[in-house]
């Protein structure tokens, strides 16, 4: 995740997944509530870069991002500050 902390817009780099695997992305707030979800496919090298423009969707605070494929779950912390 970069930049992190961010003012709202950030990039998510996903790697180490199987080639062309479908990935679900979820963002949870600090209380565990799902605030954003999306899905995508990684390329034939198992990599995907995603620009997320959260706008007013994510209020300042701490969030957890989970990228899940069929055999891998990747987790990261995101900080929004304005």
PDB file of N, CA and C in Angstrom:
ATOM      1  N   UNK A   1       0.863  -1.166   0.000  1.00  0.00           N
ATOM      2  CA  UNK A   1       0.000   0.000   0.000  1.00  0.00           C
ATOM      3  C   UNK A   1       0.904   1.222   0.000  1.00  0.00           C
ATOM      4  N   UNK A   2       0.645   2.131  -0.897  1.00  0.00           N
ATOM      5  CA  UNK A   2       1.389   3.381  -0.903  1.00  0.00           C
ATOM      6  C   UNK A   2       0.543   4.485  -1.516  1.00  0.00           C
ATOM      7  N   UNK A   3       0.602   5.700  -1.040  1.00  0.00           N
ATOM      8  CA  UNK A   3       1.273   6.057   0.214  1.00  0.00           C
ATOM      9  C   UNK A   3       0.471   5.561   1.419  1.00  0.00           C
ATOM     10  N   UNK A   4       1.150   5.396   2.507  1.00  0.00           N
ATOM     11  CA  UNK A   4       0.499   4.955   3.738  1.00  0.00           C
ATOM     12  C   UNK A   4       1.309   5.508   4.905  1.00  0.00           C
ATOM     13  N   UNK A   5       0.779   6.477   5.644  1.00  0.00           N
ATOM     14  CA  UNK A   5      -0.587   6.982   5.650  1.00  0.00           C
ATOM     15  C   UNK A   5      -0.916   7.752   4.370  1.00  0.00           C
ATOM     16  N   UNK A   6      -2.217   7.914   4.134  1.00  0.00           N
ATOM     17  CA  UNK A   6      -2.692   8.607   2.950  1.00  0.00           C
ATOM     18  C   UNK A   6      -3.807   9.575   3.318  1.00  0.00           C
ATOM     19  N   UNK A   7      -4.082  10.489   2.415  1.00  0.00           N
ATOM     20  CA  UNK A   7      -5.195  11.420   2.609  1.00  0.00           C
ATOM     21  C   UNK A   7      -6.485  10.858   2.015  1.00  0.00           C
ATOM     22  N   UNK A   8      -6.409   9.697   1.374  1.00  0.00           N
ATOM     23  CA  UNK A   8      -7.613   9.069   0.833  1.00  0.00           C
ATOM     24  C   UNK A   8      -7.359   8.207  -0.378  1.00  0.00           C
ATOM     25  N   UNK A   9      -6.557   8.692  -1.322  1.00  0.00           N
ATOM     26  CA  UNK A   9      -6.259   7.918  -2.524  1.00  0.00           C
ATOM     27  C   UNK A   9      -4.961   7.139  -2.314  1.00  0.00           C
ATOM     28  N   UNK A  10      -4.970   5.884  -2.719  1.00  0.00           N
ATOM     29  CA  UNK A  10      -3.778   5.061  -2.515  1.00  0.00           C
ATOM     30  C   UNK A  10      -3.704   3.979  -3.578  1.00  0.00           C
ATOM     31  N   UNK A  11      -2.547   3.366  -3.668  1.00  0.00           N
ATOM     32  CA  UNK A  11      -2.296   2.274  -4.612  1.00  0.00           C
ATOM     33  C   UNK A  11      -2.087   0.990  -3.839  1.00  0.00           C
ATOM     34  N   UNK A  12      -2.648  -0.059  -4.367  1.00  0.00           N
ATOM     35  CA  UNK A  12      -2.539  -1.372  -3.756  1.00  0.00           C
ATOM     36  C   UNK A  12      -1.822  -2.282  -4.750  1.00  0.00           C
ATOM     37  N   UNK A  13      -0.678  -2.811  -4.345  1.00  0.00           N
ATOM     38  CA  UNK A  13       0.068  -3.743  -5.185  1.00  0.00           C
ATOM     39  C   UNK A  13      -0.137  -5.153  -4.655  1.00  0.00           C
ATOM     40  N   UNK A  14      -0.676  -6.013  -5.496  1.00  0.00           N
ATOM     41  CA  UNK A  14      -0.964  -7.393  -5.116  1.00  0.00           C
ATOM     42  C   UNK A  14       0.013  -8.295  -5.867  1.00  0.00           C
ATOM     43  N   UNK A  15       0.636  -9.222  -5.152  1.00  0.00           N
ATOM     44  CA  UNK A  15       1.580 -10.140  -5.805  1.00  0.00           C
ATOM     45  C   UNK A  15       1.556 -11.483  -5.095  1.00  0.00           C
ATOM     46  N   UNK A  16       2.258 -12.439  -5.675  1.00  0.00           N
ATOM     47  CA  UNK A  16       2.406 -13.798  -5.142  1.00  0.00           C
ATOM     48  C   UNK A  16       1.165 -14.668  -5.285  1.00  0.00           C
ATOM     49  N   UNK A  17       0.194 -14.230  -6.076  1.00  0.00           N
ATOM     50  CA  UNK A  17      -0.977 -15.054  -6.340  1.00  0.00           C
ATOM     51  C   UNK A  17      -0.723 -15.892  -7.591  1.00  0.00           C
ATOM     52  N   UNK A  18      -1.543 -16.883  -7.809  1.00  0.00           N
ATOM     53  CA  UNK A  18      -1.403 -17.736  -8.991  1.00  0.00           C
ATOM     54  C   UNK A  18      -1.712 -16.918 -10.245  1.00  0.00           C
ATOM     55  N   UNK A  19      -1.065 -17.220 -11.364  1.00  0.00           N
ATOM     56  CA  UNK A  19      -1.333 -16.492 -12.606  1.00  0.00           C
ATOM     57  C   UNK A  19      -2.821 -16.482 -12.955  1.00  0.00           C
ATOM     58  N   UNK A  20      -3.327 -15.297 -13.304  1.00  0.00           N
ATOM     59  CA  UNK A  20      -4.714 -15.068 -13.727  1.00  0.00           C
ATOM     60  C   UNK A  20      -5.751 -15.425 -12.658  1.00  0.00           C
ATOM     61  N   UNK A  21      -5.325 -15.500 -11.406  1.00  0.00           N
ATOM     62  CA  UNK A  21      -6.247 -15.846 -10.320  1.00  0.00           C
ATOM     63  C   UNK A  21      -7.210 -14.695 -10.033  1.00  0.00           C
ATOM     64  N   UNK A  22      -8.446 -15.027  -9.689  1.00  0.00           N
ATOM     65  CA  UNK A  22      -9.425 -14.025  -9.265  1.00  0.00           C
ATOM     66  C   UNK A  22      -9.199 -13.714  -7.793  1.00  0.00           C
ATOM     67  N   UNK A  23      -9.169 -12.422  -7.474  1.00  0.00           N
ATOM     68  CA  UNK A  23      -8.870 -11.950  -6.130  1.00  0.00           C
ATOM     69  C   UNK A  23     -10.032 -11.093  -5.632  1.00  0.00           C
ATOM     70  N   UNK A  24     -10.412 -11.276  -4.389  1.00  0.00           N
ATOM     71  CA  UNK A  24     -11.383 -10.373  -3.772  1.00  0.00           C
ATOM     72  C   UNK A  24     -10.632  -9.451  -2.818  1.00  0.00           C
ATOM     73  N   UNK A  25     -11.009  -8.183  -2.845  1.00  0.00           N
ATOM     74  CA  UNK A  25     -10.371  -7.176  -1.997  1.00  0.00           C
ATOM     75  C   UNK A  25     -11.439  -6.607  -1.081  1.00  0.00           C
ATOM     76  N   UNK A  26     -11.146  -6.563   0.206  1.00  0.00           N
ATOM     77  CA  UNK A  26     -12.080  -6.026   1.184  1.00  0.00           C
ATOM     78  C   UNK A  26     -11.340  -5.063   2.099  1.00  0.00           C
ATOM     79  N   UNK A  27     -12.024  -3.966   2.448  1.00  0.00           N
ATOM     80  CA  UNK A  27     -11.472  -3.010   3.408  1.00  0.00           C
ATOM     81  C   UNK A  27     -12.435  -2.957   4.588  1.00  0.00           C
ATOM     82  N   UNK A  28     -11.869  -3.167   5.780  1.00  0.00           N
ATOM     83  CA  UNK A  28     -12.644  -3.166   7.017  1.00  0.00           C
ATOM     84  C   UNK A  28     -12.200  -2.009   7.903  1.00  0.00           C
ATOM     85  N   UNK A  29     -13.157  -1.387   8.595  1.00  0.00           N
ATOM     86  CA  UNK A  29     -12.775  -0.353   9.554  1.00  0.00           C
ATOM     87  C   UNK A  29     -12.288  -1.023  10.837  1.00  0.00           C
ATOM     88  N   UNK A  30     -11.932  -0.215  11.801  1.00  0.00           N
ATOM     89  CA  UNK A  30     -11.319  -0.738  13.019  1.00  0.00           C
ATOM     90  C   UNK A  30     -12.280  -1.614  13.835  1.00  0.00           C
ATOM     91  N   UNK A  31     -13.593  -1.458  13.623  1.00  0.00           N
ATOM     92  CA  UNK A  31     -14.565  -2.286  14.342  1.00  0.00           C
ATOM     93  C   UNK A  31     -14.913  -3.567  13.588  1.00  0.00           C
ATOM     94  N   UNK A  32     -14.293  -3.762  12.413  1.00  0.00           N
ATOM     95  CA  UNK A  32     -14.530  -4.969  11.637  1.00  0.00           C
ATOM     96  C   UNK A  32     -15.647  -4.858  10.622  1.00  0.00           C
ATOM     97  N   UNK A  33     -16.215  -3.679  10.462  1.00  0.00           N
ATOM     98  CA  UNK A  33     -17.293  -3.469   9.497  1.00  0.00           C
ATOM     99  C   UNK A  33     -16.710  -3.341   8.087  1.00  0.00           C
ATOM    100  N   UNK A  34     -17.294  -4.072   7.152  1.00  0.00           N
ATOM    101  CA  UNK A  34     -16.874  -3.991   5.753  1.00  0.00           C
ATOM    102  C   UNK A  34     -17.286  -2.637   5.187  1.00  0.00           C
ATOM    103  N   UNK A  35     -16.313  -1.860   4.678  1.00  0.00           N
ATOM    104  CA  UNK A  35     -16.619  -0.535   4.138  1.00  0.00           C
ATOM    105  C   UNK A  35     -16.362  -0.435   2.637  1.00  0.00           C
ATOM    106  N   UNK A  36     -15.666  -1.433   2.063  1.00  0.00           N
ATOM    107  CA  UNK A  36     -15.390  -1.428   0.627  1.00  0.00           C
ATOM    108  C   UNK A  36     -15.080  -2.847   0.197  1.00  0.00           C
ATOM    109  N   UNK A  37     -15.566  -3.231  -0.972  1.00  0.00           N
ATOM    110  CA  UNK A  37     -15.190  -4.533  -1.528  1.00  0.00           C
ATOM    111  C   UNK A  37     -15.130  -4.428  -3.039  1.00  0.00           C
ATOM    112  N   UNK A  38     -14.267  -5.232  -3.613  1.00  0.00           N
ATOM    113  CA  UNK A  38     -14.077  -5.256  -5.051  1.00  0.00           C
ATOM    114  C   UNK A  38     -13.446  -6.591  -5.420  1.00  0.00           C
ATOM    115  N   UNK A  39     -13.414  -6.878  -6.693  1.00  0.00           N
ATOM    116  CA  UNK A  39     -12.725  -8.084  -7.156  1.00  0.00           C
ATOM    117  C   UNK A  39     -11.978  -7.752  -8.431  1.00  0.00           C
ATOM    118  N   UNK A  40     -10.964  -8.544  -8.700  1.00  0.00           N
ATOM    119  CA  UNK A  40     -10.152  -8.347  -9.899  1.00  0.00           C
ATOM    120  C   UNK A  40      -9.416  -9.646 -10.199  1.00  0.00           C
ATOM    121  N   UNK A  41      -8.723  -9.658 -11.302  1.00  0.00           N
ATOM    122  CA  UNK A  41      -7.865 -10.789 -11.657  1.00  0.00           C
ATOM    123  C   UNK A  41      -6.435 -10.292 -11.750  1.00  0.00           C
ATOM    124  N   UNK A  42      -5.507 -11.067 -11.231  1.00  0.00           N
ATOM    125  CA  UNK A  42      -4.097 -10.730 -11.384  1.00  0.00           C
ATOM    126  C   UNK A  42      -3.645 -11.128 -12.786  1.00  0.00           C
ATOM    127  N   UNK A  43      -2.506 -10.608 -13.199  1.00  0.00           N
ATOM    128  CA  UNK A  43      -2.019 -10.926 -14.539  1.00  0.00           C
ATOM    129  C   UNK A  43      -1.375 -12.317 -14.579  1.00  0.00           C
ATOM    130  N   UNK A  44      -0.770 -12.655 -15.702  1.00  0.00           N
ATOM    131  CA  UNK A  44      -0.205 -14.000 -15.857  1.00  0.00           C
ATOM    132  C   UNK A  44       1.072 -14.217 -15.043  1.00  0.00           C
ATOM    133  N   UNK A  45       1.529 -13.176 -14.321  1.00  0.00           N
ATOM    134  CA  UNK A  45       2.644 -13.317 -13.385  1.00  0.00           C
ATOM    135  C   UNK A  45       2.167 -13.307 -11.937  1.00  0.00           C
ATOM    136  N   UNK A  46       0.835 -13.217 -11.731  1.00  0.00           N
ATOM    137  CA  UNK A  46       0.287 -13.212 -10.379  1.00  0.00           C
ATOM    138  C   UNK A  46       0.352 -11.867  -9.703  1.00  0.00           C
ATOM    139  N   UNK A  47       0.409 -10.791 -10.494  1.00  0.00           N
ATOM    140  CA  UNK A  47       0.596  -9.436  -9.970  1.00  0.00           C
ATOM    141  C   UNK A  47      -0.529  -8.533 -10.455  1.00  0.00           C
ATOM    142  N   UNK A  48      -0.918  -7.557  -9.611  1.00  0.00           N
ATOM    143  CA  UNK A  48      -1.919  -6.560 -10.002  1.00  0.00           C
ATOM    144  C   UNK A  48      -1.673  -5.294  -9.201  1.00  0.00           C
ATOM    145  N   UNK A  49      -1.661  -4.151  -9.868  1.00  0.00           N
ATOM    146  CA  UNK A  49      -1.580  -2.855  -9.208  1.00  0.00           C
ATOM    147  C   UNK A  49      -2.930  -2.174  -9.373  1.00  0.00           C
ATOM    148  N   UNK A  50      -3.484  -1.692  -8.276  1.00  0.00           N
ATOM    149  CA  UNK A  50      -4.815  -1.090  -8.283  1.00  0.00           C
ATOM    150  C   UNK A  50      -4.739   0.287  -7.641  1.00  0.00           C
ATOM    151  N   UNK A  51      -5.282   1.299  -8.314  1.00  0.00           N
ATOM    152  CA  UNK A  51      -5.413   2.631  -7.733  1.00  0.00           C
ATOM    153  C   UNK A  51      -6.802   2.733  -7.127  1.00  0.00           C
ATOM    154  N   UNK A  52      -6.868   3.060  -5.848  1.00  0.00           N
ATOM    155  CA  UNK A  52      -8.151   3.193  -5.164  1.00  0.00           C
ATOM    156  C   UNK A  52      -8.343   4.654  -4.792  1.00  0.00           C
ATOM    157  N   UNK A  53      -9.408   5.223  -5.320  1.00  0.00           N
ATOM    158  CA  UNK A  53      -9.764   6.608  -5.026  1.00  0.00           C
ATOM    159  C   UNK A  53     -10.919   6.572  -4.037  1.00  0.00           C
ATOM    160  N   UNK A  54     -10.597   6.658  -2.765  1.00  0.00           N
ATOM    161  CA  UNK A  54     -11.620   6.475  -1.743  1.00  0.00           C
ATOM    162  C   UNK A  54     -12.495   7.700  -1.544  1.00  0.00           C
ATOM    163  N   UNK A  55     -12.032   8.878  -1.979  1.00  0.00           N
ATOM    164  CA  UNK A  55     -12.834  10.087  -1.822  1.00  0.00           C
ATOM    165  C   UNK A  55     -13.331  10.233  -0.395  1.00  0.00           C
ATOM    166  N   UNK A  56     -14.648  10.368  -0.223  1.00  0.00           N
ATOM    167  CA  UNK A  56     -15.229  10.490   1.118  1.00  0.00           C
ATOM    168  C   UNK A  56     -15.693   9.146   1.668  1.00  0.00           C
ATOM    169  N   UNK A  57     -15.423   8.071   0.937  1.00  0.00           N
ATOM    170  CA  UNK A  57     -15.843   6.742   1.367  1.00  0.00           C
ATOM    171  C   UNK A  57     -15.187   6.340   2.689  1.00  0.00           C
ATOM    172  N   UNK A  58     -13.904   6.633   2.824  1.00  0.00           N
ATOM    173  CA  UNK A  58     -13.167   6.262   4.027  1.00  0.00           C
ATOM    174  C   UNK A  58     -12.866   7.499   4.849  1.00  0.00           C
ATOM    175  N   UNK A  59     -13.393   7.531   6.043  1.00  0.00           N
ATOM    176  CA  UNK A  59     -13.140   8.627   6.970  1.00  0.00           C
ATOM    177  C   UNK A  59     -11.753   8.450   7.588  1.00  0.00           C
ATOM    178  N   UNK A  60     -11.162   9.510   8.143  1.00  0.00           N
ATOM    179  CA  UNK A  60      -9.856   9.356   8.798  1.00  0.00           C
ATOM    180  C   UNK A  60      -9.905   8.259   9.858  1.00  0.00           C
ATOM    181  N   UNK A  61      -8.880   7.420   9.865  1.00  0.00           N
ATOM    182  CA  UNK A  61      -8.805   6.338  10.835  1.00  0.00           C
ATOM    183  C   UNK A  61      -7.969   5.186  10.333  1.00  0.00           C
ATOM    184  N   UNK A  62      -8.026   4.076  11.051  1.00  0.00           N
ATOM    185  CA  UNK A  62      -7.273   2.867  10.718  1.00  0.00           C
ATOM    186  C   UNK A  62      -8.179   1.860  10.022  1.00  0.00           C
ATOM    187  N   UNK A  63      -7.639   1.199   9.022  1.00  0.00           N
ATOM    188  CA  UNK A  63      -8.383   0.212   8.250  1.00  0.00           C
ATOM    189  C   UNK A  63      -7.513  -1.011   8.018  1.00  0.00           C
ATOM    190  N   UNK A  64      -8.161  -2.119   7.729  1.00  0.00           N
ATOM    191  CA  UNK A  64      -7.472  -3.354   7.379  1.00  0.00           C
ATOM    192  C   UNK A  64      -7.904  -3.754   5.980  1.00  0.00           C
ATOM    193  N   UNK A  65      -6.928  -4.047   5.136  1.00  0.00           N
ATOM    194  CA  UNK A  65      -7.200  -4.476   3.763  1.00  0.00           C
ATOM    195  C   UNK A  65      -6.882  -5.963   3.665  1.00  0.00           C
ATOM    196  N   UNK A  66      -7.807  -6.709   3.084  1.00  0.00           N
ATOM    197  CA  UNK A  66      -7.624  -8.144   2.902  1.00  0.00           C
ATOM    198  C   UNK A  66      -7.787  -8.463   1.420  1.00  0.00           C
ATOM    199  N   UNK A  67      -6.764  -9.062   0.840  1.00  0.00           N
ATOM    200  CA  UNK A  67      -6.821  -9.556  -0.543  1.00  0.00           C
ATOM    201  C   UNK A  67      -6.807 -11.076  -0.457  1.00  0.00           C
ATOM    202  N   UNK A  68      -7.846 -11.694  -1.011  1.00  0.00           N
ATOM    203  CA  UNK A  68      -7.984 -13.144  -0.857  1.00  0.00           C
ATOM    204  C   UNK A  68      -8.155 -13.812  -2.207  1.00  0.00           C
ATOM    205  N   UNK A  69      -7.328 -14.832  -2.425  1.00  0.00           N
ATOM    206  CA  UNK A  69      -7.449 -15.684  -3.597  1.00  0.00           C
ATOM    207  C   UNK A  69      -7.883 -17.062  -3.153  1.00  0.00           C
ATOM    208  N   UNK A  70      -7.710 -18.045  -4.016  1.00  0.00           N
ATOM    209  CA  UNK A  70      -8.147 -19.401  -3.665  1.00  0.00           C
ATOM    210  C   UNK A  70      -7.231 -20.066  -2.638  1.00  0.00           C
ATOM    211  N   UNK A  71      -5.954 -19.663  -2.590  1.00  0.00           N
ATOM    212  CA  UNK A  71      -5.054 -20.316  -1.651  1.00  0.00           C
ATOM    213  C   UNK A  71      -4.236 -19.345  -0.804  1.00  0.00           C
ATOM    214  N   UNK A  72      -4.331 -18.049  -1.078  1.00  0.00           N
ATOM    215  CA  UNK A  72      -3.539 -17.054  -0.343  1.00  0.00           C
ATOM    216  C   UNK A  72      -4.465 -15.976   0.192  1.00  0.00           C
ATOM    217  N   UNK A  73      -4.184 -15.535   1.420  1.00  0.00           N
ATOM    218  CA  UNK A  73      -4.845 -14.374   1.998  1.00  0.00           C
ATOM    219  C   UNK A  73      -3.746 -13.408   2.420  1.00  0.00           C
ATOM    220  N   UNK A  74      -3.782 -12.186   1.881  1.00  0.00           N
ATOM    221  CA  UNK A  74      -2.812 -11.165   2.229  1.00  0.00           C
ATOM    222  C   UNK A  74      -3.530 -10.058   2.995  1.00  0.00           C
ATOM    223  N   UNK A  75      -2.924  -9.591   4.080  1.00  0.00           N
ATOM    224  CA  UNK A  75      -3.530  -8.562   4.914  1.00  0.00           C
ATOM    225  C   UNK A  75      -2.556  -7.403   5.096  1.00  0.00           C
ATOM    226  N   UNK A  76      -3.117  -6.200   5.210  1.00  0.00           N
ATOM    227  CA  UNK A  76      -2.287  -5.017   5.428  1.00  0.00           C
ATOM    228  C   UNK A  76      -3.100  -3.978   6.184  1.00  0.00           C
ATOM    229  N   UNK A  77      -2.403  -3.055   6.848  1.00  0.00           N
ATOM    230  CA  UNK A  77      -3.052  -1.990   7.583  1.00  0.00           C
ATOM    231  C   UNK A  77      -2.954  -0.714   6.764  1.00  0.00           C
ATOM    232  N   UNK A  78      -4.015   0.074   6.765  1.00  0.00           N
ATOM    233  CA  UNK A  78      -4.075   1.352   6.048  1.00  0.00           C
ATOM    234  C   UNK A  78      -4.463   2.433   7.035  1.00  0.00           C
ATOM    235  N   UNK A  79      -3.806   3.589   6.933  1.00  0.00           N
ATOM    236  CA  UNK A  79      -4.140   4.734   7.777  1.00  0.00           C
ATOM    237  C   UNK A  79      -4.571   5.883   6.877  1.00  0.00           C
ATOM    238  N   UNK A  80      -5.778   6.400   7.133  1.00  0.00           N
ATOM    239  CA  UNK A  80      -6.295   7.569   6.425  1.00  0.00           C
ATOM    240  C   UNK A  80      -6.189   8.755   7.376  1.00  0.00           C
ATOM    241  N   UNK A  81      -5.536   9.830   6.940  1.00  0.00           N
ATOM    242  CA  UNK A  81      -5.455  11.038   7.748  1.00  0.00           C
ATOM    243  C   UNK A  81      -5.685  12.242   6.841  1.00  0.00           C
ATOM    244  N   UNK A  82      -6.408  13.189   7.334  1.00  0.00           N
ATOM    245  CA  UNK A  82      -6.714  14.383   6.512  1.00  0.00           C
ATOM    246  C   UNK A  82      -6.391  15.628   7.286  1.00  0.00           C
TER     247      UNK A  82
END
